[in-house]
XYZ file of C-alpha atoms in Angstrom:
488
model
C -37.267 -22.331 -7.544
C -38.347 -20.016 -10.391
C -35.688 -19.217 -13.195
C -36.917 -15.655 -12.816
C -32.879 -14.002 -11.499
C -33.920 -12.405 -8.102
C -31.010 -10.364 -6.659
C -31.053 -8.744 -2.998
C -28.528 -7.054 -1.280
C -29.323 -6.639 2.677
C -28.177 -3.826 4.325
C -28.267 -4.185 9.230
C -29.140 -0.637 9.949
C -25.832 -0.435 11.731
C -25.155 2.378 10.949
C -23.618 4.335 7.244
C -23.244 3.024 3.218
C -20.128 1.451 3.561
C -17.835 2.030 0.078
C -17.789 -2.265 0.560
C -21.486 -2.751 0.948
C -22.415 0.085 -2.213
C -20.267 -2.190 -3.889
C -22.364 -5.105 -3.267
C -25.403 -3.223 -3.870
C -24.221 -2.252 -6.373
C -23.139 -5.561 -8.220
C -26.283 -6.779 -7.950
C -27.764 -4.221 -9.507
C -25.802 -4.497 -12.209
C -26.803 -8.230 -12.346
C -30.117 -8.322 -12.300
C -30.771 -4.837 -14.177
C -28.622 -6.851 -17.191
C -30.289 -9.861 -17.014
C -34.022 -7.666 -17.041
C -34.179 -9.555 -13.749
C -35.813 -8.109 -9.422
C -33.627 -6.371 -7.379
C -34.350 -7.006 -3.740
C -33.249 -4.731 -0.813
C -34.028 -7.080 2.567
C -33.132 -5.210 5.911
C -31.360 -7.726 8.236
C -32.190 -5.744 11.118
C -31.956 -8.873 14.249
C -28.994 -7.496 15.850
C -30.752 -4.853 18.236
C -27.734 -4.620 20.328
C -26.043 -2.745 16.911
C -28.764 -1.111 15.278
C -28.559 2.426 15.004
C -31.872 4.712 14.302
C -32.000 6.038 11.548
C -29.479 3.333 10.136
C -32.208 2.207 7.602
C -33.189 5.291 6.223
C -29.578 6.860 5.993
C -28.270 2.682 3.992
C -31.697 3.810 1.527
C -30.771 7.384 1.255
C -27.101 6.903 -0.348
C -28.786 3.710 -2.083
C -30.622 6.700 -4.148
C -28.211 9.093 -4.544
C -26.056 6.544 -5.739
C -28.058 5.691 -8.639
C -28.560 2.043 -7.151
C -33.108 1.916 -7.243
C -35.068 -1.851 -6.526
C -37.837 -3.571 -7.522
C -39.384 -5.012 -3.108
C -38.357 -4.139 -0.471
C -39.420 -1.963 3.282
C -40.153 1.283 1.960
C -41.771 -0.075 -1.881
C -43.302 -3.345 -0.914
C -43.800 -6.076 -2.509
C -44.610 -9.599 -3.008
C -42.224 -11.085 -0.732
C -42.567 -9.600 2.502
C -42.173 -8.107 4.921
C -38.352 -7.509 3.977
C -37.392 -6.427 7.313
C -36.239 -9.649 9.653
C -37.882 -8.551 12.926
C -40.843 -8.793 11.420
C -39.951 -12.148 10.294
C -39.850 -13.435 12.886
C -43.127 -15.855 12.605
C -41.610 -17.400 9.541
C -38.858 -18.582 11.159
C -40.336 -20.137 14.102
C -42.583 -22.467 11.798
C -39.651 -23.718 10.556
C -37.646 -23.549 13.865
C -41.055 -26.115 14.652
C -40.517 -28.230 12.239
C -36.939 -28.370 12.279
C -37.084 -29.221 16.473
C -39.678 -32.244 15.223
C -37.685 -34.206 12.715
C -34.749 -34.413 14.675
C -32.979 -32.181 12.534
C -32.066 -29.475 15.481
C -31.945 -29.979 19.271
C -31.847 -27.816 22.186
C -28.714 -26.239 23.755
C -28.481 -25.115 27.146
C -24.551 -24.886 28.165
C -23.697 -21.368 29.658
C -21.395 -18.826 28.113
C -18.457 -19.826 30.417
C -19.748 -23.307 30.066
C -18.774 -22.729 25.844
C -15.682 -20.976 27.052
C -14.412 -23.381 28.772
C -14.781 -25.876 26.059
C -13.107 -23.373 23.429
C -10.144 -22.541 25.795
C -9.874 -26.824 26.730
C -9.457 -27.182 22.709
C -6.713 -24.683 21.953
C -5.250 -25.770 24.532
C -5.444 -28.683 22.904
C -4.185 -27.144 19.667
C -7.742 -28.000 17.922
C -9.596 -25.296 15.951
C -11.999 -24.448 18.830
C -16.406 -25.745 17.609
C -19.206 -26.287 19.656
C -18.753 -29.964 20.863
C -22.318 -32.102 20.494
C -22.360 -32.006 24.586
C -25.532 -31.184 24.902
C -26.385 -32.470 20.908
C -28.705 -36.037 22.749
C -30.490 -34.891 25.920
C -32.930 -37.387 28.171
C -35.852 -35.821 29.546
C -34.379 -35.826 32.014
C -31.845 -33.733 31.558
C -33.789 -30.707 29.353
C -36.149 -30.922 32.376
C -33.151 -30.344 35.202
C -31.878 -27.742 32.879
C -34.866 -25.889 32.454
C -35.673 -26.392 36.532
C -32.433 -24.489 37.150
C -34.227 -21.019 34.729
C -31.530 -21.985 32.186
C -32.225 -20.284 28.295
C -31.765 -23.228 25.766
C -30.410 -21.594 22.638
C -31.473 -23.860 18.848
C -28.704 -25.368 17.228
C -28.708 -27.598 13.582
C -27.963 -30.888 13.943
C -24.969 -30.570 11.033
C -24.958 -34.339 8.889
C -21.901 -36.251 9.424
C -19.426 -36.763 6.854
C -21.069 -34.711 4.567
C -18.854 -32.941 1.531
C -20.960 -29.890 0.720
C -19.453 -28.575 -3.028
C -21.106 -25.249 -4.864
C -19.717 -24.752 -7.840
C -19.030 -19.641 -7.324
C -19.591 -17.262 -9.794
C -16.081 -15.340 -9.401
C -14.109 -18.576 -7.645
C -14.902 -21.179 -9.119
C -15.847 -24.516 -7.155
C -15.255 -24.405 -3.476
C -15.531 -27.415 -1.105
C -16.261 -28.223 2.759
C -16.685 -31.154 4.947
C -19.052 -31.044 7.624
C -16.762 -31.778 9.862
C -15.165 -28.154 9.139
C -18.597 -27.162 11.568
C -19.891 -27.710 15.076
C -23.905 -27.642 15.685
C -24.142 -24.341 15.374
C -26.027 -21.694 16.470
C -29.509 -21.064 14.321
C -31.500 -19.454 17.416
C -30.461 -17.223 20.428
C -31.252 -17.848 23.804
C -33.460 -14.772 23.248
C -35.326 -16.521 20.972
C -34.361 -14.274 17.581
C -32.698 -16.124 14.324
C -28.845 -16.046 13.817
C -27.436 -14.583 10.793
C -27.665 -18.185 8.806
C -31.070 -19.369 9.261
C -33.153 -16.097 8.536
C -30.659 -15.976 5.568
C -31.010 -19.541 3.690
C -35.305 -18.613 4.828
C -35.756 -15.386 3.482
C -34.055 -16.371 -0.289
C -35.591 -18.721 -0.202
C -39.377 -17.416 0.336
C -38.079 -14.433 -1.725
C -36.554 -16.807 -4.601
C -33.735 -15.491 -4.472
C -31.999 -16.812 -7.436
C -28.562 -15.727 -7.478
C -26.961 -14.349 -4.162
C -23.486 -12.448 -5.014
C -21.569 -10.850 -1.879
C -18.167 -10.382 -0.156
C -15.285 -13.105 0.390
C -15.845 -13.377 3.807
C -19.503 -14.755 3.561
C -18.054 -17.951 2.472
C -17.341 -19.706 5.375
C -21.028 -18.704 5.694
C -22.311 -20.759 2.544
C -21.894 -24.130 3.903
C -24.255 -23.376 6.923
C -26.834 -22.503 4.340
C -27.243 -25.158 2.145
C -27.628 -27.286 4.957
C -30.894 -25.799 5.572
C -31.738 -25.328 1.944
C -30.670 -29.165 2.174
C -32.978 -30.281 5.052
C -36.061 -28.923 3.398
C -35.517 -29.500 0.526
C -34.938 -26.522 -0.836
C -32.806 -25.213 -3.975
C -29.645 -23.176 -2.598
C -29.645 -20.161 -5.001
C -26.469 -19.863 -6.790
C -23.601 -17.871 -4.393
C -20.358 -15.575 -5.789
C -18.097 -14.529 -3.328
C -16.132 -10.841 -4.560
C -13.247 -10.633 -3.521
C -11.869 -8.384 -0.469
C -11.042 -4.286 -1.211
C -7.526 -3.169 -0.375
C -6.289 0.091 0.916
C -2.888 1.735 -1.734
C -0.386 -0.889 0.860
C -2.872 -3.859 -0.296
C -4.235 -4.359 3.284
C -7.338 -5.078 3.967
C -9.911 -1.881 3.684
C -10.494 -0.734 7.609
C -12.932 0.988 8.693
C -9.884 2.303 10.804
C -8.086 3.928 7.404
C -8.447 7.607 8.218
C -6.447 8.786 5.247
C -9.065 6.758 2.762
C -12.688 8.461 3.528
C -15.135 4.784 3.799
C -18.284 6.051 3.484
C -20.727 7.237 0.794
C -22.154 10.028 2.482
C -18.587 11.589 3.451
C -18.228 11.580 -0.066
C -20.666 13.168 -0.705
C -20.802 15.576 1.838
C -17.742 17.032 -0.091
C -18.688 17.666 -3.647
C -18.291 14.008 -5.001
C -20.441 13.628 -7.876
C -22.739 10.244 -7.546
C -22.133 8.562 -10.929
C -18.061 9.618 -11.051
C -19.200 7.207 -7.554
C -21.385 4.341 -8.985
C -18.585 4.808 -11.930
C -15.714 3.995 -9.987
C -18.019 1.544 -7.178
C -18.156 0.034 -10.457
C -14.374 -0.475 -11.602
C -13.730 -2.287 -7.274
C -13.544 -5.664 -8.775
C -15.170 -6.037 -12.107
C -12.890 -5.131 -15.513
C -15.145 -4.326 -19.575
C -13.353 -4.930 -22.459
C -10.891 -2.861 -23.697
C -9.225 0.012 -21.667
C -11.610 2.180 -21.782
C -12.514 3.601 -17.927
C -15.382 6.126 -18.407
C -19.116 4.789 -18.687
C -22.319 6.135 -18.198
C -24.945 3.332 -15.689
C -26.928 1.748 -18.576
C -23.544 1.585 -20.166
C -22.636 -0.584 -17.427
C -26.050 -2.589 -17.052
C -25.670 -3.288 -20.975
C -22.296 -4.759 -20.261
C -21.920 -6.226 -17.237
C -20.761 -9.661 -17.552
C -20.185 -11.465 -14.464
C -17.920 -14.040 -15.738
C -15.350 -10.905 -15.394
C -15.707 -10.417 -11.768
C -12.205 -10.023 -10.494
C -10.436 -13.302 -9.070
C -8.266 -10.071 -7.533
C -8.962 -8.272 -4.642
C -9.432 -4.631 -5.465
C -7.187 -1.602 -4.787
C -8.935 1.273 -3.824
C -6.989 4.365 -6.035
C -8.473 7.552 -4.122
C -6.003 9.946 -6.168
C -7.903 7.708 -9.063
C -11.473 8.374 -7.883
C -10.630 11.901 -7.287
C -9.318 11.342 -11.681
C -12.669 10.028 -12.664
C -14.680 12.441 -10.139
C -12.859 15.622 -12.282
C -13.809 13.802 -15.465
C -17.661 14.130 -14.463
C -16.683 18.053 -13.862
C -15.692 18.681 -16.738
C -18.808 17.382 -18.389
C -20.838 18.837 -15.835
C -23.163 22.389 -16.985
C -21.243 25.334 -15.379
C -24.941 25.770 -12.816
C -24.734 22.394 -11.732
C -20.667 22.722 -11.120
C -21.650 25.572 -8.981
C -24.457 23.707 -6.954
C -21.939 21.621 -5.734
C -19.252 24.222 -5.063
C -20.760 27.296 -3.461
C -22.107 25.260 -0.568
C -18.369 24.952 0.405
C -17.654 28.269 0.033
C -21.573 29.822 2.364
C -19.671 26.840 4.766
C -16.015 28.039 4.963
C -17.633 31.438 5.328
C -15.954 32.914 2.857
C -18.993 34.222 1.551
C -22.792 34.694 3.302
C -25.763 32.592 3.557
C -27.317 35.434 0.998
C -26.356 37.019 -2.267
C -26.560 40.454 -3.494
C -26.657 40.083 -8.133
C -23.034 41.257 -8.231
C -21.967 39.083 -5.682
C -23.947 35.614 -7.026
C -22.253 36.911 -10.237
C -19.015 36.816 -8.669
C -19.053 33.864 -7.237
C -20.253 31.902 -10.677
C -17.275 34.109 -12.233
C -15.143 32.738 -9.433
C -16.425 29.248 -9.585
C -16.240 28.954 -13.267
C -12.316 29.779 -13.537
C -11.628 26.488 -11.809
C -14.473 24.425 -14.134
C -11.392 22.676 -15.504
C -9.270 21.069 -12.208
C -11.733 20.864 -9.892
C -11.833 17.699 -8.791
C -14.782 17.808 -5.187
C -17.036 20.454 -4.132
C -15.614 21.210 -1.590
C -11.874 21.979 -3.126
C -12.888 25.248 -4.735
C -12.494 26.475 -0.884
C -8.390 25.940 -1.251
C -8.240 26.548 -4.766
C -9.909 29.917 -3.958
C -8.442 30.769 -1.125
C -5.878 33.686 -2.600
C -9.296 35.546 -3.764
C -10.050 36.037 -0.154
C -6.982 36.727 1.505
C -6.066 40.451 1.800
C -1.809 39.472 2.302
C -0.365 36.948 0.170
C 2.832 34.991 1.588
C 5.017 34.620 -1.637
C 6.884 31.422 -0.837
C 10.270 30.072 -2.176
C 8.678 29.377 -5.477
C 7.622 32.685 -5.841
C 10.432 34.643 -4.324
C 11.889 32.648 -7.075
C 10.432 34.056 -9.941
C 9.653 37.782 -8.045
C 13.969 38.166 -8.171
C 14.633 37.581 -11.763
C 16.498 40.181 -13.834
C 13.700 41.558 -15.621
C 10.764 41.747 -13.063
C 10.666 45.525 -11.293
C 10.076 46.563 -14.335
C 7.251 44.129 -16.254
C 5.110 44.883 -12.519
C 6.219 49.586 -12.536
C 4.742 48.669 -15.501
C 2.177 46.436 -15.608
C 1.144 48.786 -12.220
C 0.992 51.952 -14.775
C -0.945 50.323 -17.553
C -3.584 48.765 -15.215
C -4.682 51.713 -13.232
C -5.107 53.590 -15.834
C -7.926 51.301 -16.890
C -11.582 53.431 -16.636
C -12.975 50.194 -16.395
C -11.845 46.765 -15.530
C -12.567 43.514 -17.550
C -10.771 40.915 -18.844
C -10.578 41.917 -22.174
C -8.940 45.244 -21.026
C -6.453 43.637 -18.451
C -5.091 41.260 -21.468
C -4.623 44.509 -23.248
C -2.525 46.055 -20.825
C -0.596 42.871 -20.737
C -0.073 42.715 -24.253
C 0.800 46.951 -23.690
C 3.212 45.625 -21.123
C 4.875 43.331 -23.572
C 5.070 46.059 -26.221
C 6.878 48.191 -23.674
C 9.801 46.079 -21.627
C 9.902 43.455 -24.817
C 9.605 40.773 -22.451
C 7.342 37.790 -23.851
C 6.650 34.315 -22.605
C 7.774 33.743 -19.179
C 9.471 36.573 -18.205
C 6.231 38.767 -18.744
C 3.437 36.645 -17.288
C 4.483 34.595 -14.265
C 6.062 38.013 -13.022
C 2.818 39.540 -12.798
C 0.526 35.936 -11.721
C 3.001 35.346 -9.119
C 3.000 39.157 -8.393
C -1.502 39.220 -7.605
C -2.059 35.770 -7.339
C 1.296 34.427 -5.333
C 0.831 31.538 -7.256
C 3.239 30.897 -10.214
C 0.021 28.035 -11.178
C -3.746 28.921 -11.704
C -6.403 29.784 -14.126
C -6.513 32.115 -16.718
C -4.938 35.517 -15.561
C -6.829 38.225 -17.064
C -9.947 36.845 -15.482
C -8.112 36.644 -11.640
C -6.749 39.341 -12.285
C -10.587 41.095 -13.350
C -12.734 38.926 -10.238
C -9.849 40.044 -7.414
C -10.514 43.301 -8.310
C -8.360 45.934 -8.708
C -7.612 47.798 -5.019
C -6.011 44.383 -4.308
C -4.207 43.609 -7.264
C -2.592 47.084 -7.024
C -2.110 46.510 -3.349
C -0.746 43.490 -4.140
C 1.439 44.570 -7.133
C 3.293 48.000 -4.933
C 3.244 45.241 -1.797
C 5.462 42.980 -4.291
C 7.820 46.407 -5.583
C 8.497 47.213 -2.181
C 9.494 43.594 -1.095
C 11.372 43.227 -4.126
C 13.276 46.505 -4.358
């Protein structure tokens, strides 16, 4: 095997790019780039019952959106193609024929009903179900009889007896299996399509894959793949199995966990920044030296050390992802934040699709109010709701402020000062608040809080003069008058 580092991510085109799969791709990408190697995308599309139209394109599109680039793949080619398994069937057949000829594989004519009956009997006897080897050594006469009955055979790998399989896992150190743990496993299904473990082993050899980083659910597949490598006298890749991703309740992240968004597409559609999601995923099961958590892709490539892959499960924390995305939004130019947020205001019907210059300028100013606060693009709809309401429903916390003793005087005085303004601007509004302070002798929370609550309905919010400016004179006057009626 070549000493060049060559790793692969092998998606099945069965749907959207999941967080767990994105992590696998990302860690392989970082590993390859850190060591100056090659990152390959190989499409495992032999399970046609699960494949969905556009599934491959969707996977690749969202990998690109995350900022992951590959050196070889079905879309860009390379020297080790084809890169789709359905286009490699003739390659697999060559190796199937060789194993059959050498007696390392054989045809099994058992029906699914017979296999299920065998498994039920094993369970009833307290055994772990596995293939008994009933068709391991069929005679020519038996084979002819089964074929005369119209039975289609699968092809099973003849598992060696009394053999120990040991590999040094990149993440988990030494892992050992006994061949007696396995029955002779199906390497080619009755429809002639190779199974995962056989095709993967052939592909990894043919494509000169040097290292395989994947999820821990593949640990039990590894000895089967090692059997194939050993049968042909090939050197196996070095394997590394990453830990599970758990939710906040420390349970395996399930696609049924609807309170956690699990597909990259969902985060893109909500207005997350790809660099932030890349950063967050890179820390799911891998940790840098030190306490810092925000890094560029280039920094991750520079410092990625497989020895720092965690042996403990990774916790998917949605709150941390929101925090991290907010850090990226804070650093982003306002134009980028507007591009991230404005489509959500339009989609929610808050703003028209076609805006004149004044409307667009107002929208930009509105979004800029929340630049520091915004966690993701779609959040702008909820944050700015007060600017699109005709009337405000003052809640318990707001009414507690409005019922304070000094409020009627503060609101009445500010309304008078505000009404006198000939030109509306944040600076003039600030001056009106200052004049209200001077006349009422109220300051701090006693001054600002009633004005904020009366105009916005909120006890916290963006810079008050800017918010009042964007609300506009008519809306602000109407709200101030309504509050005075409310607290009479």
